[in-house]
Short mmCIF file of C-alpha atoms and ligand atoms in Angstrom, two decimals:
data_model
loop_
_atom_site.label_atom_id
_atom_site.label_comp_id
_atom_site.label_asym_id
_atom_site.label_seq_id
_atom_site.Cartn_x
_atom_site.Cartn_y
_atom_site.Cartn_z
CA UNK N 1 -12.32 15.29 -22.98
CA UNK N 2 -11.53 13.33 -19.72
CA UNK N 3 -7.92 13.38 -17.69
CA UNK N 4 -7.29 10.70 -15.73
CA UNK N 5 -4.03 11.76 -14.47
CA UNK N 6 -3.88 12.85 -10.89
CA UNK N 7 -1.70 13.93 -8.10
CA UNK N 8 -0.31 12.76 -4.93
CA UNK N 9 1.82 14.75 -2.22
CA UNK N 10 2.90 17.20 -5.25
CA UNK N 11 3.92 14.11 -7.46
CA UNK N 12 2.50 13.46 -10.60
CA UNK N 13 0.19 10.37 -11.55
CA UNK N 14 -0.44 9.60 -15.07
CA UNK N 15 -3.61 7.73 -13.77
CA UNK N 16 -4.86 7.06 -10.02
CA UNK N 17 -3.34 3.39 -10.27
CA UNK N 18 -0.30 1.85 -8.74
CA UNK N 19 1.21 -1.06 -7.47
CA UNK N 20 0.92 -2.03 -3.60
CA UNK N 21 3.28 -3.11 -1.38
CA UNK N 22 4.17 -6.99 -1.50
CA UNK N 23 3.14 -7.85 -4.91
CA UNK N 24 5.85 -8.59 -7.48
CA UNK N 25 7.71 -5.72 -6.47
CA UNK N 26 10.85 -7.45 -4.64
CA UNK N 27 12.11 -7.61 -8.58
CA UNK N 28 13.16 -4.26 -10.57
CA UNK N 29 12.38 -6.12 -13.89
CA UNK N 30 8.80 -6.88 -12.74
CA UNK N 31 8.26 -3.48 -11.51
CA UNK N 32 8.95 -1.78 -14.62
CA UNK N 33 6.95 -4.53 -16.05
CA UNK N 34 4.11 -3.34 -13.82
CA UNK N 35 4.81 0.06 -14.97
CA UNK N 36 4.43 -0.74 -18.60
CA UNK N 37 1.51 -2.45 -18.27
CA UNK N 38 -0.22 0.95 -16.72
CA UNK N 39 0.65 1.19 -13.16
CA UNK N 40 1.25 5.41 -13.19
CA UNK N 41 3.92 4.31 -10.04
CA UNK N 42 5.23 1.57 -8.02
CA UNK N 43 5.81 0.47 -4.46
CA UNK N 44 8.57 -1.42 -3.57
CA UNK N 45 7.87 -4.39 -1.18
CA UNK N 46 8.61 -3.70 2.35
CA UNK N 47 12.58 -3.32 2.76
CA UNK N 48 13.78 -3.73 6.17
CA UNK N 49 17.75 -3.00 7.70
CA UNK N 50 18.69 -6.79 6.71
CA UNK N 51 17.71 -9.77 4.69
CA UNK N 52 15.16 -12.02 5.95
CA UNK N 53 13.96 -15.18 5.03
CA UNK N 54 10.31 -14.67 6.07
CA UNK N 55 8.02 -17.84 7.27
CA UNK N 56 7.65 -21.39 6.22
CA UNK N 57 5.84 -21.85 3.14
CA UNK N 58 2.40 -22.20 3.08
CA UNK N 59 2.64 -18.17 3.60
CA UNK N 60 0.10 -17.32 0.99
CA UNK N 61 -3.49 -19.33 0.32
CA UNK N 62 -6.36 -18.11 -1.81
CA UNK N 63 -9.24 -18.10 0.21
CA UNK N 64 -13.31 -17.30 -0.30
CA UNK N 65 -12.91 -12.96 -1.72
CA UNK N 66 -9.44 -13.15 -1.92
CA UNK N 67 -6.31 -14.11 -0.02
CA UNK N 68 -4.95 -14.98 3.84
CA UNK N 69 -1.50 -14.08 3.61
CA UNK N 70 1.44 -14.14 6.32
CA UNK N 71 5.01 -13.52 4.44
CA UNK N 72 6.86 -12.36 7.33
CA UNK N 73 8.34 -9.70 6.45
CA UNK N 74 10.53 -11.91 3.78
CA UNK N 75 12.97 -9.34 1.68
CA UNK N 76 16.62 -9.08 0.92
CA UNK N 77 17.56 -6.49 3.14
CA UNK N 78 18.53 -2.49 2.20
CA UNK N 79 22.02 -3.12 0.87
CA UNK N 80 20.84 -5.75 -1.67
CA UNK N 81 17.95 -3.18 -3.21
CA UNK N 82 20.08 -0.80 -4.73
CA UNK N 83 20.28 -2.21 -7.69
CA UNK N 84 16.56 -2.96 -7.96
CA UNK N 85 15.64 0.53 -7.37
CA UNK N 86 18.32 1.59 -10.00
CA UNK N 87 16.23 -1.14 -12.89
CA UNK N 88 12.52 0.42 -11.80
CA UNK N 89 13.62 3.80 -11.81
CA UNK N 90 14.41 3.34 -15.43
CA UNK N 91 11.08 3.55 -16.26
CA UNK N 92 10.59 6.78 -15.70
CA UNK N 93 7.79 6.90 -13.75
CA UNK N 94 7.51 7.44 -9.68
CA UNK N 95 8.65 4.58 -7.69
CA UNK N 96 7.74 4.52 -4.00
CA UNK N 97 10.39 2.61 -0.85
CA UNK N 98 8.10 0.85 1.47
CA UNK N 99 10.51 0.02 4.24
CA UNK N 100 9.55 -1.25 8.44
CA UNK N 101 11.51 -0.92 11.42
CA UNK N 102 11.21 -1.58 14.94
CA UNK N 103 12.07 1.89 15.73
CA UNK N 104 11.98 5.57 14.46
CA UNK N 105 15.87 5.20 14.14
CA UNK N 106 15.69 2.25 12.23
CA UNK N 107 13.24 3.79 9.70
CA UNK N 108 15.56 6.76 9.59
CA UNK N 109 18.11 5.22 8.41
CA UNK N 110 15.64 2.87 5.91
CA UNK N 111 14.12 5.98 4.39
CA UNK N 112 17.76 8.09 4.06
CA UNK N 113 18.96 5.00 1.77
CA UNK N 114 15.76 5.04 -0.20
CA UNK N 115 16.32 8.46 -0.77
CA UNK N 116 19.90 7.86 -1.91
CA UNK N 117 18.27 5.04 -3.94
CA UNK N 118 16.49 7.64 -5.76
CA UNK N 119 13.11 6.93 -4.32
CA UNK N 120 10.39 9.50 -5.30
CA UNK N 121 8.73 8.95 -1.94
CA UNK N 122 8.89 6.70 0.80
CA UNK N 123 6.18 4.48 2.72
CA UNK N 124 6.19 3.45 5.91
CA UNK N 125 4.74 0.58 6.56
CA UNK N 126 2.89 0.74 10.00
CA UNK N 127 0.68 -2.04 9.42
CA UNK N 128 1.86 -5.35 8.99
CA UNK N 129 -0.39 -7.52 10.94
CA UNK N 130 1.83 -10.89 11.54
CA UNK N 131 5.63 -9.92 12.59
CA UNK N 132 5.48 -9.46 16.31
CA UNK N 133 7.88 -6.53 17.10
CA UNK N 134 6.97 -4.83 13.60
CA UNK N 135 4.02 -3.66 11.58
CA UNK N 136 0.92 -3.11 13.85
CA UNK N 137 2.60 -3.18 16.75
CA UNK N 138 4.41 0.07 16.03
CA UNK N 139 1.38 1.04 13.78
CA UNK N 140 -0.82 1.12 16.77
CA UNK N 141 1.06 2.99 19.22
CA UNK N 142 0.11 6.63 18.52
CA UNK N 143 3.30 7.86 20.35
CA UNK N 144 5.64 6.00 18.50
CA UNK N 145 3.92 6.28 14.90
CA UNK N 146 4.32 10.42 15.81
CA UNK N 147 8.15 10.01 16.35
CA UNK N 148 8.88 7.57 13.39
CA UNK N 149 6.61 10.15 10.93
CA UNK N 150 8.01 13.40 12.90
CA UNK N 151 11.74 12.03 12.59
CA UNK N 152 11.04 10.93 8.96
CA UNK N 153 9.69 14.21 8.06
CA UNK N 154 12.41 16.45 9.64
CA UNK N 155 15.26 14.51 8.06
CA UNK N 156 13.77 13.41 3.99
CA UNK N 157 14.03 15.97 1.60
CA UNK N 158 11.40 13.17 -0.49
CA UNK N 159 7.53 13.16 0.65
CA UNK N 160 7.06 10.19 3.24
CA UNK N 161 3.56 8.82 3.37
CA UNK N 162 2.11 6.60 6.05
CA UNK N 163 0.48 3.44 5.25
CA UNK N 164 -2.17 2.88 8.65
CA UNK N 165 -3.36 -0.53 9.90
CA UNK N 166 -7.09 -1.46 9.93
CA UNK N 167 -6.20 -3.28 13.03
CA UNK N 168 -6.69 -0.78 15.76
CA UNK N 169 -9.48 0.26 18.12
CA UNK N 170 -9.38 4.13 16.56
CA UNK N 171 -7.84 4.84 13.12
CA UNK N 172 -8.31 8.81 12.98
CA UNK N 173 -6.34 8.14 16.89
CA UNK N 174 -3.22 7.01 14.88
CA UNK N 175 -4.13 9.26 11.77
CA UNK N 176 -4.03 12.85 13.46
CA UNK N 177 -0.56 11.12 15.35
CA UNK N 178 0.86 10.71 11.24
CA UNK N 179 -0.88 14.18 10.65
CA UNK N 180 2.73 15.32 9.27
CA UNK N 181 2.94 12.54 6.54
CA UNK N 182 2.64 14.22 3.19
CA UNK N 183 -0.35 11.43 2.42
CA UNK N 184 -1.55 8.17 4.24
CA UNK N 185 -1.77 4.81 2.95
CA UNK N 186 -5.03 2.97 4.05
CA UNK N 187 -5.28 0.12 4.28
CA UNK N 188 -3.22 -2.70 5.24
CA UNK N 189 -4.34 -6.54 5.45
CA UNK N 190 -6.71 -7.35 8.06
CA UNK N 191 -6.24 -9.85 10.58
CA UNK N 192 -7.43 -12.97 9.56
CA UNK N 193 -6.71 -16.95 9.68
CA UNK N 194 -8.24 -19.84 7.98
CA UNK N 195 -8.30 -23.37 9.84
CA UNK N 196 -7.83 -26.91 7.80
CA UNK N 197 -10.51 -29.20 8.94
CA UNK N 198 -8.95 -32.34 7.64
CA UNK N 199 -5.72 -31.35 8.84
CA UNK N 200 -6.67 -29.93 12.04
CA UNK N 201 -4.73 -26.75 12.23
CA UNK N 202 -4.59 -23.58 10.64
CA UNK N 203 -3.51 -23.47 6.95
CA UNK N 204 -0.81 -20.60 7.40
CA UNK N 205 2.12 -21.96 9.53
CA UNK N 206 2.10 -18.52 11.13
CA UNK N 207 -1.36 -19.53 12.21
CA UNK N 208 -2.51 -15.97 11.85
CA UNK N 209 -2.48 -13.76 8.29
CA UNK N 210 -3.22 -10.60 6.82
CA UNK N 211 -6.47 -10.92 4.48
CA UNK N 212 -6.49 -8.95 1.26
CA UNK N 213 -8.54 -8.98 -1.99
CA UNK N 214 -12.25 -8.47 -2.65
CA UNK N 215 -13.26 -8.99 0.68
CA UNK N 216 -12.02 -6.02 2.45
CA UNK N 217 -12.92 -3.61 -0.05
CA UNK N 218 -15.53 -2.48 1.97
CA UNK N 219 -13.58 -2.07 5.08
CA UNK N 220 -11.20 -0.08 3.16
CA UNK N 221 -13.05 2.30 1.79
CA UNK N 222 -14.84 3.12 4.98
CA UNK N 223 -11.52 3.77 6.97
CA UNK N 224 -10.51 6.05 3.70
CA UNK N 225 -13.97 7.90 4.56
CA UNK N 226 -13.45 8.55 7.80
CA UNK N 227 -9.97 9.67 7.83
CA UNK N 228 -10.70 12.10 4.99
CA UNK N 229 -13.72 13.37 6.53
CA UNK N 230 -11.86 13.96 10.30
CA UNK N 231 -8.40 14.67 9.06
CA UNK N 232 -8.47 15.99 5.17
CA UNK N 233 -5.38 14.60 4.43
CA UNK N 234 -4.28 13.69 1.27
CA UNK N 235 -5.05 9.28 0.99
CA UNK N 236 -4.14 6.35 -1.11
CA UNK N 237 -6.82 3.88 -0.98
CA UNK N 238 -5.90 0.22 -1.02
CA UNK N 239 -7.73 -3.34 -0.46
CA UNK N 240 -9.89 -5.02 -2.79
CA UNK N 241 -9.86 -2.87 -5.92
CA UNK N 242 -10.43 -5.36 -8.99
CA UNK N 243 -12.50 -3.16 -11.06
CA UNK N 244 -13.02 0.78 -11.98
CA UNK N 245 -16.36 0.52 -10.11
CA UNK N 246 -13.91 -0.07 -7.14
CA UNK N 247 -11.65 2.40 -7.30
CA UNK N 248 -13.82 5.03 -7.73
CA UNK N 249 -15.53 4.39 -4.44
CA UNK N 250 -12.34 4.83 -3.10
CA UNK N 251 -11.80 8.17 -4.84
CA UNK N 252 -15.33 9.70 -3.89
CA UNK N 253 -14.63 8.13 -0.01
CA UNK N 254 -11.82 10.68 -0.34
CA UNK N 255 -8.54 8.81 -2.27
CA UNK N 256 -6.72 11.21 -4.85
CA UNK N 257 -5.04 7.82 -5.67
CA UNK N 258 -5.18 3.69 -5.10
CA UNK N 259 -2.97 1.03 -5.04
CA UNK N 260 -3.60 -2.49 -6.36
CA UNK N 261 -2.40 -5.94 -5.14
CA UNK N 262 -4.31 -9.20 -4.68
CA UNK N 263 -5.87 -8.30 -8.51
CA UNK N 264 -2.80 -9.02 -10.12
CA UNK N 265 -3.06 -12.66 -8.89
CA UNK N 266 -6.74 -12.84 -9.48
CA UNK N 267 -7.40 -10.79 -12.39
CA UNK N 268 -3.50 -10.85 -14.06
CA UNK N 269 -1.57 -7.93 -14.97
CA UNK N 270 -3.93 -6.56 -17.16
CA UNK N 271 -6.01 -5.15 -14.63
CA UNK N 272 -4.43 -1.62 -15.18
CA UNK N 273 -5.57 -1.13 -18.76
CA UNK N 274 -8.73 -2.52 -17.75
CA UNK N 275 -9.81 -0.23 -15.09
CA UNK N 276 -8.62 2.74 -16.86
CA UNK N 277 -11.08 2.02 -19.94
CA UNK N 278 -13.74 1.57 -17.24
CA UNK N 279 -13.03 4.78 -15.23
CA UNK N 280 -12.69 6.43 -18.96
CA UNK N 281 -16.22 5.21 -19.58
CA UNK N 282 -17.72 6.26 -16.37
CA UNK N 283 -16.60 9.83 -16.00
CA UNK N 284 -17.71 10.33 -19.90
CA UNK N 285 -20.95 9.05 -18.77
CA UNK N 286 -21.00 10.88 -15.69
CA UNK N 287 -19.84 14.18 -16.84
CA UNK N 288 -16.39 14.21 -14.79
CA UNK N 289 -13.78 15.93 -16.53
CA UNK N 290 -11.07 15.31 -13.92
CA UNK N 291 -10.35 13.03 -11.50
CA UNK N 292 -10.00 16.03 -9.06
CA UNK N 293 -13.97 16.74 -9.57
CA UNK N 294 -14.65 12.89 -7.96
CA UNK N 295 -12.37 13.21 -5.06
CA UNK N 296 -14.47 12.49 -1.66
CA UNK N 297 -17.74 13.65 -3.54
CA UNK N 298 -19.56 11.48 -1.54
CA UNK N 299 -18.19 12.50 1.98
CA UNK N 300 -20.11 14.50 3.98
C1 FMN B 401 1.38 -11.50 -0.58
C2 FMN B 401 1.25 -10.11 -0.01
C3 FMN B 401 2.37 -9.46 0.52
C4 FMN B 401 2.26 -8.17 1.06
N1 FMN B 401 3.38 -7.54 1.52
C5 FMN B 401 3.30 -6.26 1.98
C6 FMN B 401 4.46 -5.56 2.40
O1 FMN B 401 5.60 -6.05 2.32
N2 FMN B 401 4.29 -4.29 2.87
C7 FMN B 401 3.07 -3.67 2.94
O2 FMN B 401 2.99 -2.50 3.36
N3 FMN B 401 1.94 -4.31 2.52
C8 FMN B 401 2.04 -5.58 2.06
N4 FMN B 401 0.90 -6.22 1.63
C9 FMN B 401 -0.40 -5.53 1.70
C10 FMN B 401 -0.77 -4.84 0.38
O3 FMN B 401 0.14 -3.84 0.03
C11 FMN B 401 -2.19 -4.22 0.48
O4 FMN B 401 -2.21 -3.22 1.51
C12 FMN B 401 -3.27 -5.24 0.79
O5 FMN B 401 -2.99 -6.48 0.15
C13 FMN B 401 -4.67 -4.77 0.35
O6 FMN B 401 -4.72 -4.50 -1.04
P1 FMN B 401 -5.25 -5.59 -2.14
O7 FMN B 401 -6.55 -6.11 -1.65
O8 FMN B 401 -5.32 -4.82 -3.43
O9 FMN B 401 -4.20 -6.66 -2.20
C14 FMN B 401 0.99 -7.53 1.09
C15 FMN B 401 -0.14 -8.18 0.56
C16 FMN B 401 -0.03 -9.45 0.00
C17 FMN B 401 -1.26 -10.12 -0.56
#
């Protein structure tokens, strides 16, 4: 008999999928949507101190392996997403607060609402590539990623996980300065832009974007790999997973869980009963009784 459920951080997972950050999950309705279509938990999209309007469209364009993105941090603020917690929460399953700040105050106070909110966990999001002042730019200074994840820790009774940027010169540099995060997050978009010939200019009005989907599956899994094998900490694997194939790379690179995004455009909502058949079907085949038994196999 094969179990699928696993565990992050002490929580629960009825399987190793959730939602990511970003993807219809500004909405409580379409998060417990997510949730019934076989997500085991959700993250919220990034929630910062107060609304913001985000970029000019176009801010997201399919491109070749999956999509160039630049949103700009777009959301309606900490005060307005009470009430969406309050509708994905319903659903009984874990539901994770991604929120960004400027500063380790600012998350603070983010991540003590969340918690209020009734959060089961909250995510920091280091890693946004295209909001100057935000996002990589904190996620890639070591000292300041220490104090946000140090002040975080000290003051959440909730588990506070750290979602890393591929963008930076040395990831297991910023990892061992989130080493007190209950679990990391990797990985974020990476940098990326796409130019318009007939146009003449770049397609995103942000010029620059965060790519996503099939195309940096490959990074992500590596950076999973070699934060697992220098650090052991507990990882979420994210970028590119479509299929169970996918997500079990992830796993034996050293993920006790994933996350899922661009698939739900490309694939449709479905995805999450589809990969669990799949992974079903491979650890039968395999001989893996538990998801535990696959988790960074293949790191050495
Ligand atoms: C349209 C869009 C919006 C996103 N917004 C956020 C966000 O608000 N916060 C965040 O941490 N990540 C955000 N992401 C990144 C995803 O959570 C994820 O890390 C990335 O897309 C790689 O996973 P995927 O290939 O499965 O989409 C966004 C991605 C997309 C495509």
């Amino acid at each position: 008999m094969v179990h699928i459920d696993t565990a992050i951080a002490g929580i629960q997972l009825s399987n190793p999928m959730m939602l990511a950050s970003g993807i219809l999950d500004e909405n409580g309705y379409t998060m417990l949507e997510i949730l019934k279509k076989g997500a085991a938990a959700v993250v919220t999209k990034s929630i910062g101190t107060s609304e913001r309007t985000g970029y000019k469209p176009p801010v997201v364009v399919p491109i070749q392996g999956g999509l160039l993105n630049a949103v700009g941090l777009a959301n309606p603020g900490i005060d307005n997403f009470r009430d969406e917690m309050k509708i994905a929460l319903s659903g009984n399953r874990p539901v994770f607060g991604s929120i960004f700040g400027a500063t380790a105050d600012e998350f603070l106070q983010l991540g003590l609402k969340m918690e209020e909110y009734g959060a089961t966990a909250v995510e920091l999001n280091l890693s946004c590539p295209h909001v100057a002042g935000y996002g990589t730019e904190v996620g890639s200074d070591p000292v300041l990623v220490e104090d946000i994840v140090n002040t975080l820790k000290s003051n959440l009774k909730i588990p506070v996980f750290a979602k890393l940027s591929p963008n930076v010169t040395d990831i297991v540099e910023i990892a061992k300065a989130a080493q007190k995060a209950d679990a990391l997050v990797l990985i974020n978009t990476v940098r990326a832009m796409s130019i318009d010939i007939h146009a003449r200019k770049a397609v995103l009005t942000n010029r620059y974007g965060g790519l996503s989907g099939q195309a940096i599956k490959n990074v992500g899994v590596r950076y999973v790999y070699e934060v697992s094998k220098e650090t052991g900490k507990e990882i979420i694997g994210v970028g590119g997973i479509e299929n169970a194939e996918d997500l079990i790379e992830y796993i034996m690179a050293g993920a006790s869980a994933v996350q899922i995004g661009t698939a739900l455009y490309t694939q449709g909502k479905d995805v999450f009963s589809r990969i669990a058949a799949g992974l079903v079907e491979f650890m039968e085949s395999e001989g893996f009784n538990r998801i535990s038994e696959m988790i960074g196999v293949a790191v050495e």
